[in-house]
Amino acid sequence: MTLPVQLLWLIPALPLLVAGIGALTRHRGVALAAIFAMAGSFALSCLALAGALQDPSVHATYNFAWFDLGHGALRLGFLLDPLTALMTTMVTFVGTLIFIFSLGYMKEDKNFSRFFCFLSLFAAAMLGLLVANSLLLLFVCWELVGLASYLLIGFWFHKPSAAAAAKKAFITTRIGDLGFLLGLLWLADSTGSLLFYDGGQGVLEATALASLSGQTLACGLALSTAIGLLIFCGAVGKSGQFPLHVWLPDAMEGPTPVSALIHAATMVAAGVFLVARVYPLMSADALLAAVPVHALTVVAFIGAITALMGALIACAQNDIKRILAFSTVSQLGYMMLALGVGSSTAAIFHLLTHAFFKALLFLGAGSVIHAAHHEQDIRQLGGLRTKMKVTFATFAIGMMALSGVPFLFSGFWSKEAILHAAHEWDVSHLPLYAGLCAVVLTAFYMTRLVAETFFGKPRSHGAEHAHENSAVMTAPLVILAVCAVLLGFLGTPYWPWLQKTLDPHYEATHGGLGLMLLSIGLVGAGLGLGWALYGRKLRTTAAARDPLDTAAPAVMAVLADRLGFDELYAATVGRLNSATAAFADFLDRYVIGGLVTFLAQLGIFSGGVNRQVDEANLNGGFDAVSESVRGSGLFYSRKQTGETHGYLRVVAVAFVLLALVLALGGVR
Amino acid sequence: MTPLHLCLLISTALFCIGLFGALARSNTILVLLGIELMLNAANINFIAFWRYGPSHGAANGMIFVLFSIAVAAAEAAVGLALIIAVYRHQKNIRLQEATVLKG
Amino acid sequence: MKCLLSTLILTPWVGTLLLALTPRLSPKVSRSVALLFSLSTLGFAALAWSGFDPAAPGYQFVEQHAWIKLLNVSYHLGLDGMSLALVALTGLIAPTALLASWKLERDPRLFNLLFLFLQGAALGVFLALNFFPWFICWELSLVPAFFLIKLWGGPGASRAAYQFVVYTIGGSAFMLLAFAALFAATGTFDFVELAALARDGGLASAIPAPALGAIFLGVLLGLAVKVPLFPFHTWLPSAYSEAPTGASMFLTGIMSKMGVYGFLRILWPLFPAQLHAAAPVLLALALAGVVLGAFAAMAQTDLKRMVAYSSINHVSYCLLALFAVAGASSLNADASTAALSGALLQMFNHGLSASALFFCVGILENRSGGKRGLLDFGGVRTAAPVFAGFCGVALFSSLGLPGLNGFVGEFLVFRGVFGLAPWTAAIGCLGLFATAFFLLTFWQRVFHGPQSPAVAAGFRDLSTQEIVTLVPTVTLMFVLGVYPQLLVSLFNPLVTAWAVHLP
């Protein structure tokens, strides 16, 4: 039985339904509904995977009109291929486990049901992102996972630090998203479509790609390079790549299951998925020789810088979740590196293994934090090895997978695949060297983390009284630990099943044994160094100085300060932002507002002048005339005494005068 | 002295008596009487000029007088009514005191 | 159905008359009567919608009667997809705004009376096809708006009301002059006839080009002040922020649309060549509105002013789209269609989200005894979770979050503008960024963090009546975000035709 692509929408729809219900009710049953919905989605994903594996080279699509636009319509669609199916299976599986873990972790929170509502919203958006066959639908879901991330980082919103971290995450990723949006607009404008695969008309199909890579811009870049790099901006923001990585460590303000699901296993990997999804577009310029830069070269270098930088900073952090967060940044850098050097299969392989072991590590950290009464500072912890046996065992497996301990653990195989691909890359070997340095550092900081947290003596009240959590929290750890071991065997060089599924043209390359031995040696060096510094002489008090801090205080201070990126951004972007705002306000209030006021004052002034002229000159003349009329009226009215005799006398005198005039004048 | 002169002298005397009456009396009725006298002086003139004038075939002098008498009668009626109204208002009919309508 | 449009316009005015003639009506009855008359628009709009054929060209439900023979003025009403969408919006926002003013203490009868008067005038503007009745309604709408702001507004209301009215009338005066000149040359006031003249070159041959340019500027000025187009917007923040909640909702939801409607219905069809020539400048002004409006909002500490500035930013998107289309040097039908659809959607969507936001700010102001500073609040979400939920939806709708209505319009505007003027779209993205920034600042400061004294003193959550007020708009935000076809189907044929040749 398989899931036809027409029904693929069911996978995101199940969690979405629960999210909708959860928005309307605060009943605790929402949690169970969410878990069942995720489990249902997992089952559906397995069916979809079974279908996709039947012929891995087929991109099954189902496109539909969203709304009318002009003579046609804006179309969206769903896509089912091995990449989608593997990703949905991973997300739903890890998601289900983390949901179950959250049952225990969030048990006492008074917004318990709201938490599961948001988690379900996240899951729905994430799954929608994975099944999208349209860059627009992908962008929609992309923003929605950003929203869910925002809501969940700020879940304990009464803490100002959590609220600020949520906002920082949203704004920072949005900067990248604007690039993504522009790339999307450009793509839509130059191809007229946003569907990935559309029977030859899609943007990832030969016709469109040929036209995109055939056009050259004024700056010399191929059109496809420019669009690809803009879309990559979105991935940089979402996947915490340099230089937009600053939000990811702060995002650890959210509840730990959120960190595990969103900021380790799934959402942050969405950037990697995005680049893998539009890989044909990103690599369309690969054969062009005359361009200044290829899109994938930029991706490789950004990934390499991020991998090295994240690992460096992780060495100097003391918060258990922040160490893991910078480790995530570093590992995402690895994935980008792999994409950049041309091996999308290695990137996805590492994405999948990383999702399991990093979710495991975060849940392990959550288990520790829960048990130790929300103590997150590794200097305050210690001695949990005996108190929390299951957590310790599973955490150790996760740590070894992340460090790349050879042969047994999945991280080793996926990391090898990446390093191998970087070695094969003929543009530059710098990313390879960065990756190799990061191997040592990863093993080192993970050893430090485990030694400080689980060995030695408890150094705080919380650690003193810690005890193992209930089965609802440990069972997911065990399952994830098993996966963190087994998953690696899907992609070994001896049986590259995963690579062949993702890329039917994949050919296993042999050789590179020397590189493998080198990296095993580096892992050993990192582990040994870590144990030498932190394991042999265990920390006794929380206040004791870190051995590295004693050795190189200046370097450690800079690293602990995360290389000063936050301060740099506050001083540049932040200040520019406020300055622009102040300028806009000033412009409005004083320049334009002033001009309007000036015009108004001008109007009032001319009115005043007009009034003066009127009162002084014009009115005076009229007043004099009317005054004289009034005066003569008064004079005559005084003559009208009302005495009839007076009148008669006047009449008589007038009569006599008339008679005299007639008589003497002799008027004929 | 022709009869016409005589008539004119009589009417002049009558007019002067009437004028004097109208100007000198303060009793409104007497003023009215004076005015009547002046009117009648004019009537005598009409008759006299008609009788001794060039064309006494037509009766126009007489018709003027008849009109004049009729108008005088109407005038006397209105005048008396006004006098009564004034009397009702100020309990006398002294002309000097009826000055309410002055400007 | 024969005089549906007249009925549509006159019913609110009948309500005005009824309230005017019954001075002793109890506040409760007067509110109900007003609401009923206000709702009538929605009913008639639904009736018109059911009888409306989007595919048919030209105007529908036309009513035309000779009015003043001497001036060749006719009473000419008609409806197309754009007007229908706006009439429906009026039918939705006006009752909502009345409901939002339900608790008004001071002389509710007079308030409702003026409000209905305003509603009828706005409808007249959306439906009239002759300059004469159109201009009457255009100016009549100022009278009630002035009194609504002045009598029920905040402390600076008098000044704001004067500024609003004088500024708007100042603009309208130029428009009146321009139309008088146009009438002198052509002998008609009818928009349809004038547009036909403009299309076949009759206008250009009747009036010399410089004079036509001056007429164009006059009309432009009148409309630009109303929208408002940067830099004619300085009346807006004070008017919107001093007005009472209900009036703010109507001003931003409907009256700012009157200007945009005028641009699409009058300026563009009548003066296509002039608009094309002026488009680069106008595009820059609209872009300034988008970017500076958003950044100015960021600098505000008064919540109402902040939302008012966000209005400038959002309305400027519509104009950005129109100017990009009008100024396009080559035909790009896809992009033009997208831009115009986006502009029309954005008009509707901004009406929904901005009026909901003003309502929410009004609630904050009301509950805290007149406070509306950004820093006066904090932790409202713990005190009033339901209110926070509704306000959050409105904020994110305004921010253009996909899944809510704002996104579709903004996406289409950007899709179109990018195809016609790519750099404008790229710079316009800064506006999107700044909008997200200040709306999230709003959300974080007001709803998150510890409770401020004003909130801790007892901040009630929404009452049932307030929920009823918000539910229709918020529901529509979701519906239009997921299924924009509902609205797009109304005007898609219209826009498709516009994109190729002028309306």
PDB file of C-alpha atoms in Angstrom, chain C residues 93 96-101 115 149 153-154 227-228 233 235-257 297 300 302-315 349-368 371-372 377 387 390-398 438-439 442 446-447 459 462 466 469-470 473-474 477:
ATOM      1  CA  ILE C  93     -16.189  47.500   8.487  1.00  0.00           C
ATOM      2  CA  THR C  96     -17.890  46.486  13.077  1.00  0.00           C
ATOM      3  CA  ALA C  97     -16.880  50.040  13.824  1.00  0.00           C
ATOM      4  CA  LEU C  98     -20.345  50.759  15.207  1.00  0.00           C
ATOM      5  CA  LEU C  99     -20.104  47.708  17.418  1.00  0.00           C
ATOM      6  CA  ALA C 100     -16.701  48.901  18.522  1.00  0.00           C
ATOM      7  CA  SER C 101     -18.310  52.174  19.631  1.00  0.00           C
ATOM      8  CA  PHE C 115     -21.595  57.639  11.361  1.00  0.00           C
ATOM      9  CA  ILE C 149     -13.023  63.394  15.295  1.00  0.00           C
ATOM     10  CA  GLY C 153     -11.706  62.435  19.899  1.00  0.00           C
ATOM     11  CA  GLY C 154      -8.776  62.598  22.270  1.00  0.00           C
ATOM     12  CA  VAL C 227      -4.969  58.297   0.231  1.00  0.00           C
ATOM     13  CA  PRO C 228      -2.493  59.731   1.397  1.00  0.00           C
ATOM     14  CA  HIS C 233       0.366  62.306   4.667  1.00  0.00           C
ATOM     15  CA  TRP C 235      -2.485  64.968   8.550  1.00  0.00           C
ATOM     16  CA  LEU C 236      -3.027  61.245   8.901  1.00  0.00           C
ATOM     17  CA  PRO C 237      -1.183  60.228  12.068  1.00  0.00           C
ATOM     18  CA  SER C 238      -2.781  62.906  14.191  1.00  0.00           C
ATOM     19  CA  ALA C 239      -6.245  62.441  12.676  1.00  0.00           C
ATOM     20  CA  TYR C 240      -6.182  58.670  13.075  1.00  0.00           C
ATOM     21  CA  SER C 241      -4.708  58.757  16.527  1.00  0.00           C
ATOM     22  CA  GLU C 242      -6.990  61.440  17.927  1.00  0.00           C
ATOM     23  CA  ALA C 243     -10.184  60.042  16.432  1.00  0.00           C
ATOM     24  CA  PRO C 244     -12.382  57.796  18.557  1.00  0.00           C
ATOM     25  CA  THR C 245     -11.862  54.088  17.935  1.00  0.00           C
ATOM     26  CA  GLY C 246     -14.874  53.593  15.691  1.00  0.00           C
ATOM     27  CA  ALA C 247     -14.000  56.572  13.547  1.00  0.00           C
ATOM     28  CA  SER C 248     -10.359  55.507  13.285  1.00  0.00           C
ATOM     29  CA  MET C 249     -11.534  52.135  12.071  1.00  0.00           C
ATOM     30  CA  PHE C 250     -13.717  53.691   9.418  1.00  0.00           C
ATOM     31  CA  LEU C 251     -11.148  56.284   8.411  1.00  0.00           C
ATOM     32  CA  THR C 252      -8.425  53.762   7.860  1.00  0.00           C
ATOM     33  CA  GLY C 253     -10.616  50.952   6.645  1.00  0.00           C
ATOM     34  CA  ILE C 254     -12.784  52.830   4.168  1.00  0.00           C
ATOM     35  CA  MET C 255     -11.812  56.439   3.687  1.00  0.00           C
ATOM     36  CA  SER C 256      -8.216  55.779   2.741  1.00  0.00           C
ATOM     37  CA  LYS C 257      -9.615  53.356   0.136  1.00  0.00           C
ATOM     38  CA  ALA C 297       6.167  53.813  12.636  1.00  0.00           C
ATOM     39  CA  GLN C 300       6.600  56.088  17.395  1.00  0.00           C
ATOM     40  CA  ASP C 302       2.169  56.152  20.744  1.00  0.00           C
ATOM     41  CA  LEU C 303       0.485  52.922  19.677  1.00  0.00           C
ATOM     42  CA  LYS C 304      -2.214  54.643  17.666  1.00  0.00           C
ATOM     43  CA  ARG C 305       0.303  56.713  15.785  1.00  0.00           C
ATOM     44  CA  MET C 306       2.283  53.579  15.143  1.00  0.00           C
ATOM     45  CA  VAL C 307      -0.709  51.827  13.607  1.00  0.00           C
ATOM     46  CA  ALA C 308      -1.513  55.003  11.665  1.00  0.00           C
ATOM     47  CA  TYR C 309       1.947  55.023  10.134  1.00  0.00           C
ATOM     48  CA  SER C 310       1.614  51.355   9.296  1.00  0.00           C
ATOM     49  CA  SER C 311      -1.514  52.383   7.397  1.00  0.00           C
ATOM     50  CA  ILE C 312       0.530  54.788   5.298  1.00  0.00           C
ATOM     51  CA  ASN C 313       2.931  51.965   4.583  1.00  0.00           C
ATOM     52  CA  HIS C 314       0.196  49.526   3.600  1.00  0.00           C
ATOM     53  CA  VAL C 315      -1.825  51.869   1.437  1.00  0.00           C
ATOM     54  CA  ASN C 349      -6.992  43.290   3.333  1.00  0.00           C
ATOM     55  CA  HIS C 350      -5.675  46.492   4.758  1.00  0.00           C
ATOM     56  CA  GLY C 351      -9.242  47.481   5.541  1.00  0.00           C
ATOM     57  CA  LEU C 352      -9.649  44.330   7.582  1.00  0.00           C
ATOM     58  CA  SER C 353      -6.376  44.257   9.417  1.00  0.00           C
ATOM     59  CA  ALA C 354      -5.930  47.956  10.079  1.00  0.00           C
ATOM     60  CA  SER C 355      -9.422  48.379  11.452  1.00  0.00           C
ATOM     61  CA  ALA C 356      -8.962  45.322  13.658  1.00  0.00           C
ATOM     62  CA  LEU C 357      -5.674  46.754  14.903  1.00  0.00           C
ATOM     63  CA  PHE C 358      -7.254  50.099  15.676  1.00  0.00           C
ATOM     64  CA  PHE C 359      -9.957  48.301  17.585  1.00  0.00           C
ATOM     65  CA  CYS C 360      -7.357  46.419  19.613  1.00  0.00           C
ATOM     66  CA  VAL C 361      -5.436  49.593  20.388  1.00  0.00           C
ATOM     67  CA  GLY C 362      -8.735  51.183  21.297  1.00  0.00           C
ATOM     68  CA  ILE C 363      -9.328  48.399  23.802  1.00  0.00           C
ATOM     69  CA  LEU C 364      -5.899  48.938  25.302  1.00  0.00           C
ATOM     70  CA  GLU C 365      -6.613  52.652  25.552  1.00  0.00           C
ATOM     71  CA  ASN C 366     -10.013  52.057  27.023  1.00  0.00           C
ATOM     72  CA  ARG C 367      -8.938  49.531  29.632  1.00  0.00           C
ATOM     73  CA  SER C 368      -6.016  51.570  30.868  1.00  0.00           C
ATOM     74  CA  LYS C 371      -3.010  55.342  28.049  1.00  0.00           C
ATOM     75  CA  ARG C 372      -1.669  54.321  24.687  1.00  0.00           C
ATOM     76  CA  PHE C 377       1.878  48.220  28.832  1.00  0.00           C
ATOM     77  CA  PHE C 387      -7.485  39.507  23.567  1.00  0.00           C
ATOM     78  CA  PHE C 390      -7.110  38.185  18.478  1.00  0.00           C
ATOM     79  CA  CYS C 391      -4.684  41.079  18.476  1.00  0.00           C
ATOM     80  CA  GLY C 392      -1.886  38.713  17.522  1.00  0.00           C
ATOM     81  CA  VAL C 393      -3.807  37.520  14.498  1.00  0.00           C
ATOM     82  CA  ALA C 394      -4.458  41.117  13.452  1.00  0.00           C
ATOM     83  CA  LEU C 395      -0.803  42.021  13.940  1.00  0.00           C
ATOM     84  CA  PHE C 396       0.467  39.091  11.960  1.00  0.00           C
ATOM     85  CA  SER C 397      -2.092  39.743   9.249  1.00  0.00           C
ATOM     86  CA  SER C 398      -0.799  43.287   9.014  1.00  0.00           C
ATOM     87  CA  PHE C 438       7.806  47.493  14.641  1.00  0.00           C
ATOM     88  CA  LEU C 439       4.794  45.202  14.805  1.00  0.00           C
ATOM     89  CA  PHE C 442       4.483  46.372  19.606  1.00  0.00           C
ATOM     90  CA  VAL C 446       2.606  45.235  25.118  1.00  0.00           C
ATOM     91  CA  PHE C 447       1.827  41.571  25.479  1.00  0.00           C
ATOM     92  CA  PHE C 459      -7.039  44.271  32.828  1.00  0.00           C
ATOM     93  CA  LEU C 462     -12.536  40.662  26.007  1.00  0.00           C
ATOM     94  CA  GLU C 466     -16.055  42.646  21.850  1.00  0.00           C
ATOM     95  CA  THR C 469     -16.995  42.547  17.030  1.00  0.00           C
ATOM     96  CA  LEU C 470     -13.703  40.905  16.200  1.00  0.00           C
ATOM     97  CA  THR C 473     -12.886  40.297  10.597  1.00  0.00           C
ATOM     98  CA  VAL C 474     -10.514  37.776  12.092  1.00  0.00           C
ATOM     99  CA  MET C 477      -8.398  37.140   7.651  1.00  0.00           C
TER     100      MET C 477
END
